[in-house]
The first five atom37 places (N, CA, C, CB, O) and aatype in JSON, in Angstrom:
{
  "aatype": [20, 20, 20, 20, 20, 20, 20, 20, 20, 20, 20, 20, 20, 20, 20, 20, 20, 20, 20, 20, 20, 20, 20, 20, 20, 20, 20, 20, 20, 20, 20, 20, 20, 20, 20, 20, 20, 20, 20, 20, 20, 20, 20, 20, 20, 20, 20, 20, 20, 20, 20, 20, 20, 20, 20, 20, 20, 20, 20, 20, 20, 20, 20, 20, 20, 20, 20, 20, 20, 20, 20, 20, 20, 20, 20, 20, 20, 20, 20, 20, 20, 20, 20, 20, 20, 20, 20, 20, 20, 20, 20, 20, 20, 20, 20, 20, 20, 20, 20, 20, 20, 20, 20, 20, 20, 20, 20, 20, 20, 20, 20, 20, 20, 20, 20, 20, 20, 20, 20, 20, 20, 20, 20, 20, 20, 20, 20, 20, 20, 20, 20, 20, 20, 20, 20],
  "atom_mask": [
    [1, 1, 1, 1, 1],
    [1, 1, 1, 1, 1],
    [1, 1, 1, 1, 1],
    [1, 1, 1, 1, 1],
    [1, 1, 1, 1, 1],
    [1, 1, 1, 1, 1],
    [1, 1, 1, 1, 1],
    [1, 1, 1, 1, 1],
    [1, 1, 1, 1, 1],
    [1, 1, 1, 1, 1],
    [1, 1, 1, 1, 1],
    [1, 1, 1, 1, 1],
    [1, 1, 1, 1, 1],
    [1, 1, 1, 1, 1],
    [1, 1, 1, 1, 1],
    [1, 1, 1, 1, 1],
    [1, 1, 1, 1, 1],
    [1, 1, 1, 1, 1],
    [1, 1, 1, 1, 1],
    [1, 1, 1, 1, 1],
    [1, 1, 1, 1, 1],
    [1, 1, 1, 1, 1],
    [1, 1, 1, 1, 1],
    [1, 1, 1, 1, 1],
    [1, 1, 1, 1, 1],
    [1, 1, 1, 1, 1],
    [1, 1, 1, 1, 1],
    [1, 1, 1, 1, 1],
    [1, 1, 1, 1, 1],
    [1, 1, 1, 1, 1],
    [1, 1, 1, 1, 1],
    [1, 1, 1, 1, 1],
    [1, 1, 1, 1, 1],
    [1, 1, 1, 1, 1],
    [1, 1, 1, 1, 1],
    [1, 1, 1, 1, 1],
    [1, 1, 1, 1, 1],
    [1, 1, 1, 1, 1],
    [1, 1, 1, 1, 1],
    [1, 1, 1, 1, 1],
    [1, 1, 1, 1, 1],
    [1, 1, 1, 1, 1],
    [1, 1, 1, 1, 1],
    [1, 1, 1, 1, 1],
    [1, 1, 1, 1, 1],
    [1, 1, 1, 1, 1],
    [1, 1, 1, 1, 1],
    [1, 1, 1, 1, 1],
    [1, 1, 1, 1, 1],
    [1, 1, 1, 1, 1],
    [1, 1, 1, 1, 1],
    [1, 1, 1, 1, 1],
    [1, 1, 1, 1, 1],
    [1, 1, 1, 1, 1],
    [1, 1, 1, 1, 1],
    [1, 1, 1, 1, 1],
    [1, 1, 1, 1, 1],
    [1, 1, 1, 1, 1],
    [1, 1, 1, 1, 1],
    [1, 1, 1, 1, 1],
    [1, 1, 1, 1, 1],
    [1, 1, 1, 1, 1],
    [1, 1, 1, 1, 1],
    [1, 1, 1, 1, 1],
    [1, 1, 1, 1, 1],
    [1, 1, 1, 1, 1],
    [1, 1, 1, 1, 1],
    [1, 1, 1, 1, 1],
    [1, 1, 1, 1, 1],
    [1, 1, 1, 1, 1],
    [1, 1, 1, 1, 1],
    [1, 1, 1, 1, 1],
    [1, 1, 1, 1, 1],
    [1, 1, 1, 1, 1],
    [1, 1, 1, 1, 1],
    [1, 1, 1, 1, 1],
    [1, 1, 1, 1, 1],
    [1, 1, 1, 1, 1],
    [1, 1, 1, 1, 1],
    [1, 1, 1, 1, 1],
    [1, 1, 1, 1, 1],
    [1, 1, 1, 1, 1],
    [1, 1, 1, 1, 1],
    [1, 1, 1, 1, 1],
    [1, 1, 1, 1, 1],
    [1, 1, 1, 1, 1],
    [1, 1, 1, 1, 1],
    [1, 1, 1, 1, 1],
    [1, 1, 1, 1, 1],
    [1, 1, 1, 1, 1],
    [1, 1, 1, 1, 1],
    [1, 1, 1, 1, 1],
    [1, 1, 1, 1, 1],
    [1, 1, 1, 1, 1],
    [1, 1, 1, 1, 1],
    [1, 1, 1, 1, 1],
    [1, 1, 1, 1, 1],
    [1, 1, 1, 1, 1],
    [1, 1, 1, 1, 1],
    [1, 1, 1, 1, 1],
    [1, 1, 1, 1, 1],
    [1, 1, 1, 1, 1],
    [1, 1, 1, 1, 1],
    [1, 1, 1, 1, 1],
    [1, 1, 1, 1, 1],
    [1, 1, 1, 1, 1],
    [1, 1, 1, 1, 1],
    [1, 1, 1, 1, 1],
    [1, 1, 1, 1, 1],
    [1, 1, 1, 1, 1],
    [1, 1, 1, 1, 1],
    [1, 1, 1, 1, 1],
    [1, 1, 1, 1, 1],
    [1, 1, 1, 1, 1],
    [1, 1, 1, 1, 1],
    [1, 1, 1, 1, 1],
    [1, 1, 1, 1, 1],
    [1, 1, 1, 1, 1],
    [1, 1, 1, 1, 1],
    [1, 1, 1, 1, 1],
    [1, 1, 1, 1, 1],
    [1, 1, 1, 1, 1],
    [1, 1, 1, 1, 1],
    [1, 1, 1, 1, 1],
    [1, 1, 1, 1, 1],
    [1, 1, 1, 1, 1],
    [1, 1, 1, 1, 1],
    [1, 1, 1, 1, 1],
    [1, 1, 1, 1, 1],
    [1, 1, 1, 1, 1],
    [1, 1, 1, 1, 1],
    [1, 1, 1, 1, 1],
    [1, 1, 1, 1, 1],
    [1, 1, 1, 1, 1],
    [1, 1, 1, 1, 1]
  ],
  "atom_positions": [
    [[10.55, 7.7, 10.08], [9.77, 7.75, 8.86], [8.63, 6.74, 8.97], [10.65, 7.47, 7.61], [8.84, 5.61, 9.41]],
    [[7.46, 7.16, 8.59], [6.29, 6.28, 8.62], [5.85, 6.01, 7.18], [5.12, 6.92, 9.45], [5.65, 6.93, 6.39]],
    [[5.71, 4.73, 6.88], [5.4, 4.29, 5.51], [4.16, 3.42, 5.55], [6.6, 3.53, 4.87], [3.95, 2.65, 6.49]],
    [[3.34, 3.54, 4.52], [2.2, 2.65, 4.34], [2.37, 1.91, 3.03], [0.85, 3.44, 4.37], [2.4, 2.52, 1.96]],
    [[2.49, 0.59, 3.1], [2.55, -0.24, 1.9], [1.13, -0.59, 1.47], [3.38, -1.51, 2.13], [0.28, -0.88, 2.31]],
    [[0.88, -0.56, 0.17], [-0.46, -0.81, -0.35], [-0.4, -1.82, -1.49], [-1.12, 0.5, -0.82], [0.42, -1.71, -2.39]],
    [[-1.3, -2.79, -1.42], [-1.53, -3.68, -2.56], [-2.98, -3.49, -2.96], [-1.2, -5.19, -2.21], [-3.88, -3.62, -2.13]],
    [[-3.22, -3.2, -4.23], [-4.58, -3.04, -4.73], [-5.06, -4.38, -5.26], [-4.65, -1.95, -5.83], [-4.43, -4.99, -6.13]],
    [[-6.18, -4.82, -4.72], [-6.72, -6.12, -5.09], [-8.23, -5.99, -5.23], [-6.34, -7.21, -4.03], [-8.94, -5.79, -4.24]],
    [[-8.73, -6.1, -6.44], [-10.15, -5.92, -6.67], [-10.57, -4.5, -6.33], [-10.97, -6.92, -5.85], [-10.03, -3.54, -6.88]],
    [[-11.52, -4.37, -5.41], [-11.97, -3.05, -4.96], [-11.35, -2.65, -3.63], [-13.49, -3.04, -4.84], [-11.8, -1.7, -2.99]],
    [[-10.31, -3.37, -3.21], [-9.69, -3.14, -1.9], [-8.28, -2.6, -2.03], [-9.67, -4.41, -1.1], [-7.55, -2.92, -2.97]],
    [[-7.9, -1.79, -1.06], [-6.52, -1.37, -0.88], [-6.06, -2.03, 0.42], [-6.35, 0.22, -0.83], [-6.44, -1.59, 1.51]],
    [[-5.25, -3.08, 0.31], [-4.72, -3.78, 1.49], [-3.54, -2.96, 1.99], [-4.29, -5.27, 1.14], [-2.64, -2.62, 1.23]],
    [[-3.56, -2.62, 3.29], [-2.54, -1.73, 3.84], [-1.69, -2.43, 4.9], [-3.18, -0.49, 4.43], [-2.14, -3.35, 5.58]],
    [[-0.46, -1.95, 5.02], [0.46, -2.39, 6.06], [1.29, -1.17, 6.46], [1.38, -3.58, 5.58], [1.95, -0.56, 5.62]],
    [[1.26, -0.82, 7.74], [2.01, 0.32, 8.24], [3.38, -0.13, 8.72], [1.25, 1.03, 9.37], [3.54, -1.22, 9.27]],
    [[4.37, 0.73, 8.49], [5.75, 0.42, 8.87], [6.42, 1.71, 9.32], [6.54, -0.25, 7.69], [6.33, 2.73, 8.64]],
    [[7.09, 1.66, 10.46], [7.88, 2.82, 10.9], [9.34, 2.43, 10.91], [7.42, 3.31, 12.3], [9.7, 1.3, 11.26]],
    [[10.19, 3.37, 10.52], [11.63, 3.13, 10.49], [12.31, 4.22, 11.31], [12.19, 3.1, 9.02], [12.17, 5.41, 11.02]],
    [[13.04, 3.8, 12.34], [13.8, 4.73, 13.17], [15.14, 4.1, 13.5], [13.02, 5.09, 14.48], [15.2, 2.96, 13.96]],
    [[16.21, 4.83, 13.27], [17.57, 4.35, 13.54], [17.84, 2.99, 12.89], [17.79, 4.25, 15.06], [18.44, 2.11, 13.5]],
    [[17.38, 2.84, 11.66], [17.56, 1.63, 10.86], [16.87, 0.4, 11.45], [19.02, 1.35, 10.71], [17.19, -0.73, 11.08]],
    [[15.92, 0.6, 12.37], [15.1, -0.47, 12.91], [13.67, -0.24, 12.47], [15.21, -0.54, 14.47], [13.19, 0.9, 12.47]],
    [[12.97, -1.31, 12.11], [11.59, -1.12, 11.68], [10.62, -1.7, 12.7], [11.36, -1.76, 10.32], [10.95, -2.63, 13.44]],
    [[9.44, -1.12, 12.72], [8.39, -1.53, 13.62], [7.09, -1.59, 12.83], [8.27, -0.55, 14.84], [6.88, -0.82, 11.9]],
    [[6.22, -2.51, 13.2], [4.92, -2.65, 12.55], [3.83, -2.23, 13.53], [4.69, -4.12, 12.05], [3.34, -3.05, 14.3]],
    [[3.45, -0.94, 13.5], [2.43, -0.48, 14.45], [1.06, -1.07, 14.12], [2.34, 1.05, 14.44], [0.77, -1.42, 12.98]],
    [[0.24, -1.19, 15.16], [-1.13, -1.66, 14.95], [-1.9, -0.63, 14.14], [-1.83, -1.93, 16.3], [-1.66, 0.58, 14.23]],
    [[-2.84, -1.12, 13.35], [-3.68, -0.25, 12.52], [-5.12, -0.69, 12.7], [-3.25, -0.3, 11.01], [-5.4, -1.88, 12.82]],
    [[-6.03, 0.26, 12.73], [-7.44, -0.07, 12.97], [-8.08, -0.82, 11.81], [-8.22, 1.2, 13.23], [-9.12, -1.47, 12.0]],
    [[-7.5, -0.76, 10.62], [-8.02, -1.5, 9.47], [-6.88, -2.21, 8.74], [-8.77, -0.55, 8.51], [-5.73, -1.78, 8.81]],
    [[-7.21, -3.27, 8.06], [-6.23, -3.97, 7.23], [-6.45, -3.69, 5.76], [-6.29, -5.47, 7.49], [-5.56, -3.91, 4.93]],
    [[-7.64, -3.21, 5.44], [-7.95, -2.87, 4.05], [-8.99, -1.76, 4.01], [-8.46, -4.12, 3.28], [-9.83, -1.63, 4.91]],
    [[-8.92, -0.97, 2.95], [-9.9, 0.08, 2.71], [-10.61, -0.31, 1.42], [-9.23, 1.53, 2.61], [-9.97, -0.6, 0.41]],
    [[-11.93, -0.33, 1.46], [-12.71, -0.82, 0.32], [-13.47, 0.31, -0.37], [-13.69, -1.89, 0.78], [-14.0, 1.22, 0.28]],
    [[-13.5, 0.24, -1.69], [-14.33, 1.13, -2.5], [-15.52, 0.31, -2.97], [-13.52, 1.75, -3.73], [-15.36, -0.68, -3.69]],
    [[-16.71, 0.71, -2.57], [-17.9, -0.08, -2.87], [-18.13, -0.27, -4.36], [-19.11, 0.56, -2.25], [-18.39, -1.38, -4.82]],
    [[-18.03, 0.82, -5.13], [-18.26, 0.74, -6.57], [-17.35, 1.75, -7.27], [-19.76, 1.0, -6.92], [-17.68, 2.93, -7.33]],
    [[-16.21, 1.29, -7.8], [-15.27, 2.21, -8.46], [-15.82, 2.89, -9.71], [-14.03, 1.47, -8.81], [-15.16, 3.77, -10.27]],
    [[-17.0, 2.49, -10.17], [-17.59, 3.13, -11.34], [-18.35, 4.4, -10.98], [-18.52, 2.15, -12.04], [-18.75, 5.16, -11.87]],
    [[-18.55, 4.65, -9.7], [-19.26, 5.85, -9.25], [-18.27, 6.84, -8.67], [-20.35, 5.49, -8.2], [-17.45, 6.5, -7.81]],
    [[-18.35, 8.08, -9.14], [-17.43, 9.13, -8.7], [-17.53, 9.37, -7.19], [-17.71, 10.43, -9.45], [-16.51, 9.58, -6.53]],
    [[-18.74, 9.33, -6.65], [-18.91, 9.57, -5.21], [-18.23, 8.49, -4.38], [-20.39, 9.63, -4.86], [-17.66, 8.78, -3.33]],
    [[-18.29, 7.25, -4.84], [-17.62, 6.16, -4.12], [-16.11, 6.3, -4.18], [-18.04, 4.79, -4.7], [-15.42, 6.02, -3.19]],
    [[-15.58, 6.74, -5.32], [-14.13, 6.98, -5.43], [-13.7, 8.12, -4.52], [-13.75, 7.29, -6.89], [-12.64, 8.05, -3.9]],
    [[-14.5, 9.18, -4.45], [-14.18, 10.3, -3.56], [-14.21, 9.86, -2.1], [-15.17, 11.46, -3.78], [-13.35, 10.26, -1.31]],
    [[-15.19, 9.03, -1.75], [-15.29, 8.53, -0.37], [-14.09, 7.63, -0.05], [-16.61, 7.76, -0.17], [-13.54, 7.71, 1.05]],
    [[-13.71, 6.79, -0.99], [-12.53, 5.92, -0.82], [-11.29, 6.78, -0.59], [-12.33, 5.01, -2.06], [-10.5, 6.5, 0.32]],
    [[-11.11, 7.81, -1.4], [-9.95, 8.69, -1.26], [-9.97, 9.41, 0.09], [-9.91, 9.72, -2.41], [-8.94, 9.5, 0.76]],
    [[-11.13, 9.91, 0.48], [-11.26, 10.62, 1.75], [-10.96, 9.69, 2.93], [-12.68, 11.21, 1.89], [-10.25, 10.07, 3.86]],
    [[-11.49, 8.48, 2.88], [-11.26, 7.5, 3.95], [-9.79, 7.14, 4.05], [-12.1, 6.25, 3.72], [-9.23, 7.08, 5.14]],
    [[-9.16, 6.88, 2.9], [-7.75, 6.5, 2.89], [-6.89, 7.66, 3.39], [-7.32, 6.08, 1.46], [-5.97, 7.46, 4.18]],
    [[-7.19, 8.86, 2.94], [-6.4, 10.03, 3.36], [-6.54, 10.26, 4.86], [-6.85, 11.29, 2.59], [-5.57, 10.62, 5.52]],
    [[-7.74, 10.07, 5.4], [-7.94, 10.24, 6.84], [-7.14, 9.2, 7.62], [-9.44, 10.12, 7.19], [-6.58, 9.51, 8.68]],
    [[-7.07, 7.98, 7.11], [-6.26, 6.93, 7.75], [-4.79, 7.34, 7.76], [-6.44, 5.59, 7.01], [-4.11, 7.17, 8.78]],
    [[-4.3, 7.87, 6.65], [-2.9, 8.29, 6.56], [-2.62, 9.47, 7.5], [-2.54, 8.67, 5.11], [-1.56, 9.55, 8.12]],
    [[-3.58, 10.38, 7.61], [-3.43, 11.53, 8.51], [-3.43, 11.08, 9.96], [-4.55, 12.55, 8.26], [-2.62, 11.55, 10.76]],
    [[-4.34, 10.18, 10.31], [-4.44, 9.7, 11.69], [-3.15, 9.03, 12.16], [-5.6, 8.73, 11.83], [-2.75, 9.18, 13.31]],
    [[-2.51, 8.28, 11.27], [-1.29, 7.57, 11.63], [-0.02, 8.33, 11.24], [-1.27, 6.2, 10.97], [1.08, 7.8, 11.34]],
    [[-0.17, 9.57, 10.8], [0.94, 10.46, 10.44], [1.91, 9.8, 9.46], [1.69, 10.88, 11.71], [3.12, 9.78, 9.68]],
    [[1.37, 9.26, 8.38], [2.16, 8.57, 7.36], [2.86, 9.59, 6.47], [1.26, 7.63, 6.51], [2.24, 10.54, 5.99]],
    [[4.17, 9.38, 6.25], [4.97, 10.26, 5.4], [4.86, 9.88, 3.93], [6.42, 10.24, 5.83], [4.74, 10.74, 3.05]],
    [[4.91, 8.56, 3.66], [4.95, 8.07, 2.28], [4.05, 6.86, 2.13], [6.4, 7.72, 1.88], [4.0, 5.99, 2.99]],
    [[3.34, 6.82, 1.02], [2.53, 5.66, 0.65], [3.23, 4.99, -0.53], [1.04, 6.06, 0.28], [3.52, 5.64, -1.54]],
    [[3.51, 3.69, -0.4], [4.16, 2.93, -1.47], [3.15, 1.92, -2.0], [5.47, 2.22, -0.97], [2.7, 1.04, -1.28]],
    [[2.81, 2.06, -3.27], [1.84, 1.17, -3.91], [2.59, 0.16, -4.76], [0.81, 1.96, -4.76], [3.45, 0.53, -5.55]],
    [[2.25, -1.11, -4.6], [2.82, -2.17, -5.43], [2.27, -2.0, -6.84], [2.5, -3.6, -4.85], [1.07, -2.18, -7.08]],
    [[3.16, -1.64, -7.77], [2.74, -1.39, -9.15], [2.34, -2.69, -9.82], [3.88, -0.69, -9.95], [2.96, -3.74, -9.61]],
    [[1.3, -2.61, -10.64], [0.84, -3.77, -11.38], [1.1, -3.59, -12.86], [-0.64, -4.03, -11.13], [1.13, -2.46, -13.36]],
    [[1.28, -4.68, -13.54], [1.54, -4.61, -14.98], [0.3, -4.1, -15.71], [1.97, -5.99, -15.53], [-0.83, -4.38, -15.31]],
    [[0.53, -3.35, -16.77], [-0.58, -2.82, -17.56], [-1.0, -3.77, -18.67], [-0.19, -1.48, -18.15], [-2.14, -3.71, -19.15]],
    [[-0.08, -4.64, -19.08], [-0.37, -5.61, -20.14], [0.14, -6.98, -19.72], [0.28, -5.17, -21.49], [0.97, -7.1, -18.82]],
    [[-0.36, -8.0, -20.39], [0.15, -9.34, -20.17], [-0.7, -10.18, -19.25], [1.53, -9.25, -19.63], [-1.79, -9.8, -18.84]],
    [[-0.16, -11.35, -18.93], [-0.87, -12.35, -18.16], [-1.24, -11.86, -16.76], [-0.03, -13.6, -18.05], [-2.31, -12.19, -16.25]],
    [[-0.38, -11.07, -16.14], [-0.61, -10.62, -14.77], [-1.06, -9.16, -14.7], [0.66, -10.8, -13.95], [-0.84, -8.48, -13.7]],
    [[-1.69, -8.7, -15.77], [-2.14, -7.3, -15.83], [-3.23, -7.04, -14.8], [-2.65, -6.96, -17.25], [-4.04, -7.92, -14.48]],
    [[-3.25, -5.81, -14.28], [-4.26, -5.42, -13.31], [-5.58, -5.09, -14.0], [-3.78, -4.23, -12.49], [-5.62, -4.82, -15.2]],
    [[-6.65, -5.11, -13.21], [-7.96, -4.79, -13.75], [-8.22, -3.3, -13.76], [-9.03, -5.49, -12.94], [-7.49, -2.52, -13.15]],
    [[-9.27, -2.91, -14.46], [-9.61, -1.49, -14.61], [-9.91, -0.84, -13.26], [-10.81, -1.32, -15.54], [-9.49, 0.29, -13.01]],
    [[-10.64, -1.54, -12.39], [-10.98, -0.96, -11.09], [-9.73, -0.68, -10.26], [-11.9, -1.9, -10.32], [-9.66, 0.34, -9.58]],
    [[-8.77, -1.57, -10.33], [-7.52, -1.37, -9.59], [-6.78, -0.13, -10.06], [-6.62, -2.57, -9.74], [-6.21, 0.6, -9.25]],
    [[-6.79, 0.11, -11.36], [-6.12, 1.3, -11.89], [-6.86, 2.58, -11.48], [-6.01, 1.22, -13.42], [-6.23, 3.62, -11.27]],
    [[-8.19, 2.5, -11.37], [-8.94, 3.65, -10.89], [-8.56, 3.97, -9.45], [-10.47, 3.4, -11.01], [-8.35, 5.13, -9.09]],
    [[-8.48, 2.93, -8.62], [-8.11, 3.13, -7.22], [-6.69, 3.67, -7.11], [-8.24, 1.82, -6.43], [-6.4, 4.54, -6.28]],
    [[-5.79, 3.16, -7.95], [-4.4, 3.62, -7.95], [-4.33, 5.11, -8.28], [-3.56, 2.81, -8.96], [-3.63, 5.87, -7.62]],
    [[-5.06, 5.52, -9.31], [-5.07, 6.94, -9.69], [-5.68, 7.79, -8.59], [-5.86, 7.13, -11.0], [-5.2, 8.9, -8.32]],
    [[-6.73, 7.29, -7.95], [-7.36, 8.03, -6.86], [-6.38, 8.27, -5.73], [-8.59, 7.27, -6.34], [-6.34, 9.36, -5.16]],
    [[-5.58, 7.26, -5.39], [-4.59, 7.41, -4.32], [-3.46, 8.35, -4.74], [-4.01, 6.04, -3.93], [-2.98, 9.15, -3.93]],
    [[-3.04, 8.26, -5.99], [-1.96, 9.12, -6.46], [-2.35, 10.59, -6.48], [-1.53, 8.69, -7.86], [-1.49, 11.46, -6.36]],
    [[-3.63, 10.88, -6.61], [-4.1, 12.26, -6.7], [-4.39, 12.9, -5.34], [-5.34, 12.31, -7.54], [-4.89, 14.02, -5.28]],
    [[-4.08, 12.2, -4.25], [-4.29, 12.79, -2.92], [-3.33, 13.95, -2.7], [-4.1, 11.72, -1.81], [-2.14, 13.86, -3.03]],
    [[-3.84, 15.03, -2.14], [-3.01, 16.19, -1.82], [-2.24, 15.93, -0.53], [-3.88, 17.47, -1.69], [-2.72, 15.21, 0.35]],
    [[-1.06, 16.52, -0.42], [-0.26, 16.52, 0.81], [0.26, 15.16, 1.25], [-1.07, 17.1, 1.91], [0.76, 15.03, 2.37]],
    [[0.15, 14.14, 0.42], [0.69, 12.83, 0.77], [1.58, 12.36, -0.38], [-0.46, 11.79, 1.05], [1.16, 12.36, -1.53]],
    [[2.8, 11.97, -0.04], [3.74, 11.48, -1.04], [3.38, 10.03, -1.4], [5.21, 11.57, -0.5], [3.43, 9.15, -0.55]],
    [[3.02, 9.8, -2.66], [2.64, 8.47, -3.13], [3.65, 8.01, -4.18], [1.19, 8.46, -3.71], [3.94, 8.74, -5.13]],
    [[4.18, 6.79, -3.98], [5.21, 6.25, -4.86], [4.74, 4.89, -5.37], [6.58, 6.13, -4.13], [4.17, 4.1, -4.61]],
    [[4.97, 4.61, -6.66], [4.71, 3.29, -7.21], [6.01, 2.5, -7.2], [4.11, 3.37, -8.65], [7.05, 3.03, -7.58]],
    [[5.95, 1.23, -6.78], [7.15, 0.4, -6.76], [6.91, -0.82, -7.65], [7.52, -0.02, -5.31], [6.0, -1.61, -7.4]],
    [[7.75, -0.96, -8.67], [7.63, -2.1, -9.58], [8.24, -3.34, -8.93], [8.31, -1.81, -10.94], [8.99, -3.24, -7.96]],
    [[7.91, -4.5, -9.47], [8.46, -5.75, -8.94], [9.97, -5.79, -9.06], [7.86, -6.93, -9.68], [10.65, -6.28, -8.15]],
    [[10.51, -5.28, -10.16], [11.96, -5.29, -10.33], [12.65, -4.36, -9.33], [12.33, -4.88, -11.77], [13.7, -4.71, -8.8]],
    [[12.06, -3.19, -9.06], [12.62, -2.29, -8.05], [12.59, -2.95, -6.67], [11.83, -0.96, -8.01], [13.52, -2.82, -5.88]],
    [[11.51, -3.66, -6.4], [11.37, -4.33, -5.11], [12.43, -5.42, -4.94], [9.96, -4.94, -4.98], [13.01, -5.57, -3.87]],
    [[12.68, -6.18, -6.0], [13.7, -7.23, -5.93], [15.09, -6.65, -5.69], [13.7, -8.05, -7.22], [15.86, -7.2, -4.9]],
    [[15.41, -5.55, -6.36], [16.71, -4.9, -6.17], [16.84, -4.41, -4.73], [16.89, -3.72, -7.16], [17.88, -4.58, -4.09]],
    [[15.78, -3.79, -4.22], [15.79, -3.27, -2.85], [15.98, -4.41, -1.84], [14.49, -2.51, -2.55], [16.77, -4.28, -0.9]],
    [[15.26, -5.52, -2.04], [15.38, -6.64, -1.11], [16.74, -7.32, -1.2], [14.28, -7.65, -1.38], [17.2, -7.92, -0.22]],
    [[17.37, -7.23, -2.35], [18.71, -7.8, -2.49], [19.72, -7.0, -1.65], [19.14, -7.82, -3.98], [20.6, -7.58, -1.01]],
    [[19.58, -5.67, -1.66], [20.49, -4.82, -0.89], [20.13, -4.79, 0.6], [20.46, -3.4, -1.44], [21.02, -4.7, 1.45]],
    [[18.84, -4.88, 0.92], [18.37, -4.83, 2.3], [17.45, -6.03, 2.56], [17.62, -3.48, 2.58], [16.23, -5.87, 2.58]],
    [[18.02, -7.21, 2.78], [17.18, -8.39, 3.0], [16.37, -8.29, 4.3], [18.05, -9.65, 3.02], [16.77, -7.61, 5.24]],
    [[15.25, -8.97, 4.32], [14.41, -8.97, 5.51], [15.16, -9.63, 6.67], [13.07, -9.71, 5.23], [15.69, -10.73, 6.5]],
    [[15.2, -9.0, 7.83], [15.9, -9.59, 8.97], [15.11, -10.71, 9.64], [16.22, -8.52, 9.98], [15.66, -11.48, 10.43]],
    [[13.8, -10.8, 9.33], [12.95, -11.85, 9.89], [12.09, -12.43, 8.77], [12.06, -11.3, 11.05], [11.99, -11.85, 7.69]],
    [[11.48, -13.57, 9.04], [10.56, -14.14, 8.05], [9.22, -13.42, 8.16], [10.39, -15.68, 8.26], [8.91, -12.81, 9.18]],
    [[8.43, -13.5, 7.1], [7.13, -12.83, 7.11], [6.25, -13.4, 8.21], [6.44, -12.97, 5.75], [5.48, -12.66, 8.84]],
    [[6.33, -14.7, 8.46], [5.5, -15.33, 9.49], [5.74, -14.72, 10.87], [5.77, -16.84, 9.53], [4.83, -14.69, 11.7]],
    [[6.95, -14.24, 11.12], [7.29, -13.66, 12.42], [6.75, -12.24, 12.6], [8.78, -13.65, 12.6], [6.82, -11.7, 13.71]],
    [[6.22, -11.64, 11.56], [5.73, -10.26, 11.67], [4.39, -10.18, 12.39], [5.58, -9.65, 10.29], [4.06, -9.14, 12.96]],
    [[3.63, -11.26, 12.39], [2.31, -11.25, 13.01], [1.22, -10.69, 12.11], [2.37, -10.46, 14.27], [0.08, -10.54, 12.54]],
    [[1.56, -10.38, 10.87], [0.57, -9.87, 9.92], [-0.2, -11.02, 9.29], [1.25, -9.02, 8.82], [0.23, -12.17, 9.34]],
    [[-1.34, -10.71, 8.71], [-2.13, -11.71, 7.98], [-1.47, -11.99, 6.64], [-3.6, -11.22, 7.77], [-0.78, -11.13, 6.08]],
    [[-1.67, -13.19, 6.12], [-1.04, -13.61, 4.87], [-1.38, -12.66, 3.72], [-1.48, -15.03, 4.51], [-0.52, -12.37, 2.89]],
    [[-2.63, -12.17, 3.67], [-3.01, -11.29, 2.55], [-2.31, -9.93, 2.61], [-4.52, -11.09, 2.55], [-2.39, -9.16, 1.65]],
    [[-1.63, -9.61, 3.73], [-0.91, -8.34, 3.86], [0.55, -8.45, 3.41], [-0.97, -7.86, 5.29], [1.27, -7.46, 3.45]],
    [[0.98, -9.63, 2.99], [2.39, -9.83, 2.67], [2.89, -8.9, 1.56], [2.62, -11.27, 2.26], [3.95, -8.31, 1.69]],
    [[2.14, -8.77, 0.49], [2.57, -7.91, -0.62], [2.64, -6.45, -0.19], [1.61, -8.05, -1.81], [3.56, -5.73, -0.58]],
    [[1.68, -6.01, 0.62], [1.71, -4.63, 1.12], [2.92, -4.42, 2.04], [0.39, -4.31, 1.89], [3.56, -3.37, 1.99]],
    [[3.22, -5.43, 2.87], [4.39, -5.34, 3.75], [5.68, -5.25, 2.94], [4.45, -6.55, 4.7], [6.56, -4.44, 3.24]],
    [[5.79, -6.09, 1.92], [7.0, -6.09, 1.09], [7.15, -4.75, 0.36], [6.95, -7.25, 0.06], [8.28, -4.28, 0.17]],
    [[6.06, -4.13, -0.04], [6.14, -2.82, -0.68], [6.61, -1.76, 0.31], [4.76, -2.42, -1.27], [7.4, -0.88, -0.04]],
    [[6.13, -1.84, 1.55], [6.52, -0.86, 2.56], [7.97, -1.03, 2.99], [5.61, -0.96, 3.78], [8.66, -0.05, 3.24]],
    [[8.43, -2.28, 3.08], [9.79, -2.55, 3.54], [10.8, -2.07, 2.53], [9.99, -4.03, 3.82], [12.01, -2.21, 2.75]]
  ]
}
């Protein structure tokens, strides 16, 4: 199974690829660490962002995209642009997109703890949330 974890931050979708085979995971190299939407207020830019992201998922044969869900209200609420990008990704055809809340992530990590520390993965620090969503 090939999974792409995504954290939406500003106008960027930070990505981390993860493959799972025989209960072992691997972090394949990816040509990009983030996909950027130049201006989420323009429909053409959102379409280009969606097309670029979908092509990346097709190239790496990704089965499922897991997006780290953000709160809609409160102190840690996400911005409007992030929600536009989230909706754009959810509306992609032929790709399974799942939102994962923080509480779901905590439950999952409790049952399946990380076998290594994040520092040992070789990923950049800004990819940690995307990695945790994919794992």
